[in-house]
Amino acid sequence: MTRTNTSDSLWILPADALPAFLSALAENGELWVPVPVGEGARFLPYREGLPIDLTQTPPAHPAKSILFPHSEVLFTYHRGDDGIPALTVPEFDSRFLVAFGVRSCDLHAINALDAIFLKRSVPDTGYQQRRERLRVIGIACLSPAATCFCDRMGGGPFDTTGMDVQIVPFEESYLFRILTEGGNQLLNPYLDYFQAADEGAIRKIAALEEGTSLQTGQPVDFEDLSQAIKTHNDDPYWEDLANACLGCGICTFVCPVCSCFTLVDEGTPRAGRRVRAWDACMFSTFTKEASGHNPRGAEVARVKQRFFHKFYYCIENEEPPGCVGCGRCVAQCPTSIDIREVIRHYQREGT
Amino acid sequence: MNRHPFLPQRMKIARIVDEVATHDILTFELVPLEGEIASYLPGQFAEISVFGVGEAPFGYASSPHEEGLVRFTVKRMGALTQELHRLGEGAVVGMRGPLGNSFELDRFRGKDLIVVGGGYAFTTLRSLIAYLLTPEHRGEAGRITLFYGVRNPGLFLYKPELEQWRDAEDFSLHLTVDAADEDWTGPVALVPDLVKEVAPETTNAVAVVCGPPPMIRFTLPVLEELGLREDDIFISMEMKMKCGVGMCGRCNLGPKFVCKDGPVFTLKELRELTDDF
Ligand SMILES: Cc1cc2nc3c(=O)[nH]c(=O)nc-3n(C[C@H](O)[C@H](O)[C@H](O)COP(=O)(O)OP(=O)(O)OC[C@H]3O[C@@H](n4cnc5c(N)ncnc54)[C@H](O)[C@@H]3O)c2cc1C
Ligand code: FES
């Protein structure tokens, strides 16, 4: 956890100046902000007048959609009179891409997404260009939810991993803490909207940080957890979980790390597009082959796939763990399957 | 235009061969409409696109020494394969490949090779054998013993070539069927039983197995009884795929991906990955 110190570049933005600042920022790039939708909030491209919710901790929808859109056109095809399909890849935006109001959990998840989309085999070009353009104005979590457990998974309410700028809401304003050169370049043109933070403000924020704690348990020892899960392949515990599971896939869609996808063609033989869309390992059709054979046809095989992937396969492959402790799946599972219980079940005694 | 790993190369269907009596297996010979054919090795696969329908993976049935073209042998199954079968010569499809590992040719060097294939999964075995039988590569492996079984004689793929192989040096061919017709003079036996009966010499051998799961399951114990070690038995695996590059999360066996770390695994590796072997 980083502590506020006076060597950081600290700026104060009055809350009522936020829309003007965001509008100015959005003129020069792509800006994503948490927007209230239903009872939750999701990250959407900013436009003037859009309501912003910086209180949901965390927003119900994960920030992964900024880098890994729910659906993405990979290329379009169009057949001319000669019948030969011409393929066109959409142009990429070259301006910066700012993720505003993203929390520590979702930023730790980006490490895991990088492992999949950039390092596992060939780099995924769409993801890569968004990742390179990404600047993060993250937000500290002053009131973590009862389901949050990022403190056990490497994060924390004031953790700044992955942030170029961290904002801390206080009184009727926001403190902006510039953490990287990228953050400096991003905010520099807009400093007119800000006031330099004075000693009094800095003391108040230090007190806020001091007073915000999340202590849900010891940090998880992933090597241990991985070994424990690996050696409990036939544990009846998995059957218990499978009996509770509806197979609805919500846990995967709200997970900031889950990134299974499918590729589908939309269109006619003459013209259309190939789209990559979110998919889920919790669906039985996910692995069903043309012959009818299905290696993960049983619910229990799918439930195991989810937890084995997150806590054993990732570790075995030296990738970041597949869980960052955001607690979204805990909060949103209709049958209350709780990933914290799975961790507890396989953690060695005393940890 | 940005090249990305999901953008296929456009390929023209130069020739279609109707392989079997049931007409549901066709071999497509593809030539590039643009660019070169990326170099590949026997055992690798490619994702073939029919634009508007999607993509599906097929093992290269051609051998790298056959320059300027690639060949895939496709059984009609579901959506994509049915559409592919409707296309004629001259039609344009997409290809992403090569993907996956290949047969570990270095491990075959100086060894006798026992090849066991069944059904239409024979495609990549054809690539392997055609490759090893070319004069420049023939020295890479010792004696080759091929077992190839299908349900009935009408279902053998690559019949003219099988006939040519009969005369190849240091090569023995064992074709078998589950059920004979009037013309069939060869053995009527399941592949594992034939392997057991022929009992090829295994002291300096490796084996490659590719076929329907039951054939694989019953052949493996026979090969082990004959004296092959579990890391000298290579098996080509199949699992539903989409991305082919280890990203979409679909084809993993434990921590390994069939598309990226396979499709060829040793029996030893498979035993560490799943309970099925
Ligand atoms: C490494 C590898 C090599 C293969 N080589 C050959 C070959 O040489 N010849 C041949 O005829 N078949 C081969 N197959 C099987 C072939 O991929 C399937 O028969 C084909 O995907 C069925 O597609 P479909 O659209 O007709 O069926 P549908 O049931 O409509 O399938 C829809 C989609 O699901 C995926 N899918 C479904 N079944 C499979 C499957 N068994 N394997 C992989 N993806 C699947 C494909 O993306 C397919 O387009 C191979 C499979 C793999 C994994
Ligand atoms: S096909 Fe996508 S991970 Fe293997």
XYZ file of C-alpha atoms in Angstrom, chain B:
277
model
C -4.443 -2.946 -42.653
C -3.552 -4.323 -39.239
C -2.733 -8.007 -39.362
C -3.988 -9.758 -36.300
C -3.989 -13.362 -35.189
C -7.632 -13.831 -36.163
C -7.363 -12.548 -39.722
C -7.322 -15.497 -42.133
C -5.306 -15.771 -45.321
C -7.575 -16.150 -48.347
C -7.146 -19.458 -50.147
C -8.691 -20.740 -53.351
C -10.033 -24.261 -53.590
C -7.988 -25.630 -56.493
C -9.248 -29.205 -56.417
C -11.691 -31.356 -54.500
C -11.299 -35.120 -54.134
C -14.239 -37.273 -53.079
C -12.476 -39.775 -50.818
C -14.937 -42.407 -49.669
C -17.905 -44.491 -50.768
C -20.247 -42.554 -48.481
C -19.216 -39.228 -50.113
C -19.081 -37.453 -46.769
C -15.316 -36.963 -46.696
C -13.727 -34.571 -49.176
C -10.135 -33.493 -49.591
C -9.713 -29.818 -50.416
C -6.564 -28.694 -52.151
C -5.985 -25.005 -51.394
C -3.683 -22.497 -53.039
C -3.060 -19.005 -51.672
C -4.914 -16.089 -53.220
C -2.353 -13.806 -51.611
C 1.006 -14.312 -49.923
C 2.887 -17.547 -49.352
C 1.911 -20.673 -47.522
C 3.454 -20.361 -44.070
C 5.778 -23.272 -43.393
C 4.329 -26.046 -41.283
C 5.173 -29.549 -40.079
C 3.166 -32.781 -39.991
C 0.815 -32.835 -36.997
C -0.017 -29.139 -37.070
C -3.472 -27.826 -37.938
C -5.182 -24.745 -39.345
C -8.499 -23.010 -38.785
C -10.451 -23.005 -42.040
C -13.042 -20.249 -42.562
C -16.187 -20.267 -44.608
C -17.108 -16.586 -44.464
C -20.584 -16.162 -43.044
C -20.485 -19.533 -41.263
C -17.350 -19.544 -39.137
C -14.170 -21.505 -38.652
C -13.135 -25.016 -37.706
C -9.773 -26.711 -37.143
C -8.365 -29.375 -39.486
C -5.002 -31.095 -39.476
C -2.794 -30.562 -42.513
C -3.177 -33.658 -44.683
C -0.564 -32.392 -47.120
C 3.130 -32.641 -46.404
C 5.425 -29.612 -46.256
C 7.412 -30.932 -49.231
C 4.349 -30.499 -51.474
C 5.024 -26.897 -52.348
C 2.501 -24.240 -53.279
C -0.566 -25.986 -51.939
C -2.046 -27.382 -48.763
C -4.618 -30.110 -48.370
C -7.278 -30.759 -45.752
C -9.540 -33.769 -45.607
C -12.875 -32.886 -44.081
C -15.687 -35.090 -42.875
C -19.153 -33.592 -43.095
C -20.410 -33.055 -39.546
C -22.156 -29.814 -38.531
C -22.566 -26.239 -39.704
C -19.148 -25.386 -41.112
C -18.244 -28.722 -42.630
C -21.611 -28.937 -44.407
C -21.123 -25.508 -45.967
C -17.558 -26.360 -46.917
C -18.796 -29.490 -48.678
C -21.210 -27.345 -50.704
C -18.416 -25.173 -52.096
C -16.962 -25.950 -55.489
C -13.535 -25.678 -57.042
C -12.614 -21.996 -57.427
C -14.412 -20.885 -54.262
C -12.430 -18.847 -51.727
C -12.074 -19.829 -48.077
C -9.913 -18.523 -45.246
C -7.038 -20.232 -43.476
C -5.268 -19.426 -40.196
C -2.267 -21.585 -39.622
C -0.148 -23.376 -38.887
C -1.337 -23.714 -35.312
C -0.247 -26.021 -32.531
C 2.853 -28.156 -32.136
C 3.713 -30.943 -34.561
C 4.899 -34.521 -34.383
C 8.249 -34.337 -32.650
C 10.302 -35.346 -35.677
C 13.539 -34.974 -33.717
C 12.389 -37.692 -31.359
C 11.759 -40.044 -34.336
C 15.311 -39.676 -35.670
C 17.013 -43.029 -36.035
C 14.012 -44.838 -34.544
C 11.588 -47.320 -36.004
C 8.151 -45.792 -36.236
C 4.878 -47.548 -35.446
C 1.951 -45.535 -36.786
C -1.563 -46.431 -35.688
C -4.540 -44.681 -37.263
C -8.279 -45.156 -37.399
C -11.196 -43.592 -39.199
C -10.991 -40.162 -40.778
C -8.465 -38.931 -38.182
C -5.873 -40.426 -40.534
C -5.285 -36.985 -42.113
C -2.200 -35.828 -40.218
C -0.757 -39.365 -40.307
C -0.873 -39.137 -44.088
C 1.097 -35.890 -43.818
C 3.645 -37.552 -41.539
C 4.135 -40.652 -43.676
C 4.240 -38.748 -46.977
C 6.876 -36.469 -45.425
C 9.039 -39.296 -44.102
C 8.818 -41.204 -47.393
C 10.293 -38.349 -49.438
C 13.908 -39.126 -50.356
C 15.295 -36.096 -48.478
C 13.577 -37.114 -45.228
C 13.520 -40.922 -45.510
C 16.725 -41.208 -43.512
C 15.147 -39.472 -40.541
C 13.266 -42.540 -39.357
C 14.017 -46.260 -39.515
C 11.443 -48.897 -40.383
C 7.857 -47.615 -40.586
C 4.995 -49.946 -39.662
C 1.568 -48.541 -40.428
C -1.709 -49.851 -39.034
C -4.802 -48.213 -40.439
C -8.312 -49.387 -39.747
C -11.747 -48.270 -40.891
C -15.255 -49.678 -40.554
C -15.456 -51.026 -44.119
C -13.180 -51.016 -47.171
C -15.019 -48.122 -48.810
C -13.885 -45.784 -46.048
C -10.118 -45.761 -46.551
C -8.774 -42.301 -47.345
C -6.038 -41.732 -49.937
C -6.489 -45.149 -51.595
C -4.134 -44.553 -54.567
C -1.398 -43.472 -52.205
C -1.887 -46.420 -49.853
C -1.300 -48.655 -52.866
C 1.970 -46.854 -53.631
C 3.121 -47.206 -50.041
C 2.824 -51.009 -50.270
C 6.005 -51.034 -52.340
C 7.977 -48.567 -50.233
C 11.204 -49.811 -48.714
C 11.434 -50.475 -44.993
C 7.723 -49.945 -44.765
C 4.990 -52.362 -43.844
C 1.362 -51.601 -44.356
C -1.404 -53.228 -42.324
C -4.866 -52.195 -43.420
C -7.826 -53.608 -41.567
C -11.608 -53.290 -41.548
C -14.336 -53.998 -39.007
C -16.507 -55.533 -41.722
C -15.361 -56.830 -45.133
C -17.028 -56.683 -48.547
C -16.651 -59.225 -51.412
C -13.415 -57.711 -52.653
C -11.628 -57.406 -49.336
C -8.782 -59.854 -48.922
C -7.049 -58.251 -45.921
C -7.656 -58.840 -42.236
C -10.998 -58.208 -40.565
C -9.926 -57.082 -37.131
C -10.026 -54.164 -34.747
C -6.887 -52.059 -34.885
C -5.656 -52.902 -31.358
C -6.048 -56.641 -32.029
C -4.116 -56.389 -35.273
C -1.299 -54.453 -33.597
C -1.114 -57.177 -30.975
C -1.036 -59.939 -33.574
C 1.587 -58.321 -35.800
C 3.591 -57.319 -32.727
C 6.127 -55.008 -34.363
C 9.602 -54.843 -32.878
C 9.738 -52.107 -30.223
C 13.324 -52.137 -28.947
C 14.246 -48.980 -30.835
C 10.808 -47.677 -31.713
C 8.384 -44.868 -31.054
C 4.657 -44.962 -31.813
C 2.180 -42.397 -33.093
C -1.522 -42.909 -32.476
C -4.387 -40.958 -33.980
C -8.000 -42.047 -34.209
C -11.348 -42.293 -32.482
C -11.127 -42.339 -28.666
C -12.079 -46.043 -28.261
C -9.372 -47.084 -30.723
C -6.839 -45.014 -28.816
C -7.977 -46.395 -25.474
C -7.590 -50.037 -26.536
C -4.400 -49.549 -28.545
C -2.367 -47.910 -25.778
C -2.200 -50.966 -23.469
C -1.188 -53.122 -26.439
C 1.679 -50.777 -27.291
C 2.807 -50.726 -23.679
C 2.668 -54.536 -23.494
C 4.832 -54.673 -26.595
C 7.424 -52.735 -24.621
C 6.971 -49.075 -25.590
C 7.550 -46.550 -22.846
C 4.868 -43.961 -22.151
C 7.033 -41.099 -23.358
C 7.698 -42.879 -26.657
C 3.995 -42.977 -27.508
C 2.679 -39.848 -29.231
C -1.033 -39.149 -29.450
C -2.769 -36.441 -31.414
C -5.694 -35.044 -29.412
C -8.902 -33.391 -30.495
C -11.038 -30.941 -28.567
C -13.523 -28.274 -29.555
C -11.650 -25.151 -30.579
C -12.262 -21.551 -31.532
C -9.168 -19.376 -31.227
C -6.455 -21.981 -31.809
C -3.943 -19.844 -29.888
C -4.633 -20.623 -26.230
C -6.859 -17.619 -25.511
C -10.528 -18.552 -25.754
C -10.327 -21.011 -22.850
C -12.042 -23.884 -24.606
C -9.609 -26.683 -25.283
C -7.614 -27.175 -22.099
C -6.690 -30.548 -20.670
C -5.768 -29.540 -17.144
C -3.315 -26.648 -17.379
C -2.357 -27.346 -21.027
C -4.152 -26.222 -24.164
C -4.647 -28.743 -26.949
C -4.460 -25.932 -29.524
C -1.263 -24.335 -28.255
C 0.647 -27.002 -26.299
C -0.747 -29.839 -28.483
C -2.430 -31.325 -30.381
C 0.364 -33.909 -30.083
C 1.167 -35.113 -26.563
C 3.072 -38.086 -25.228
C 1.127 -40.668 -23.252
C 3.218 -39.654 -20.254
C 2.065 -36.035 -20.553
C -1.564 -37.055 -21.020
C -1.483 -39.200 -17.895
C -0.320 -36.187 -15.933
C -3.048 -34.009 -17.445
C -6.191 -36.121 -17.277
C -7.653 -39.250 -15.740
C -8.750 -40.577 -19.122
C -5.588 -42.550 -19.994
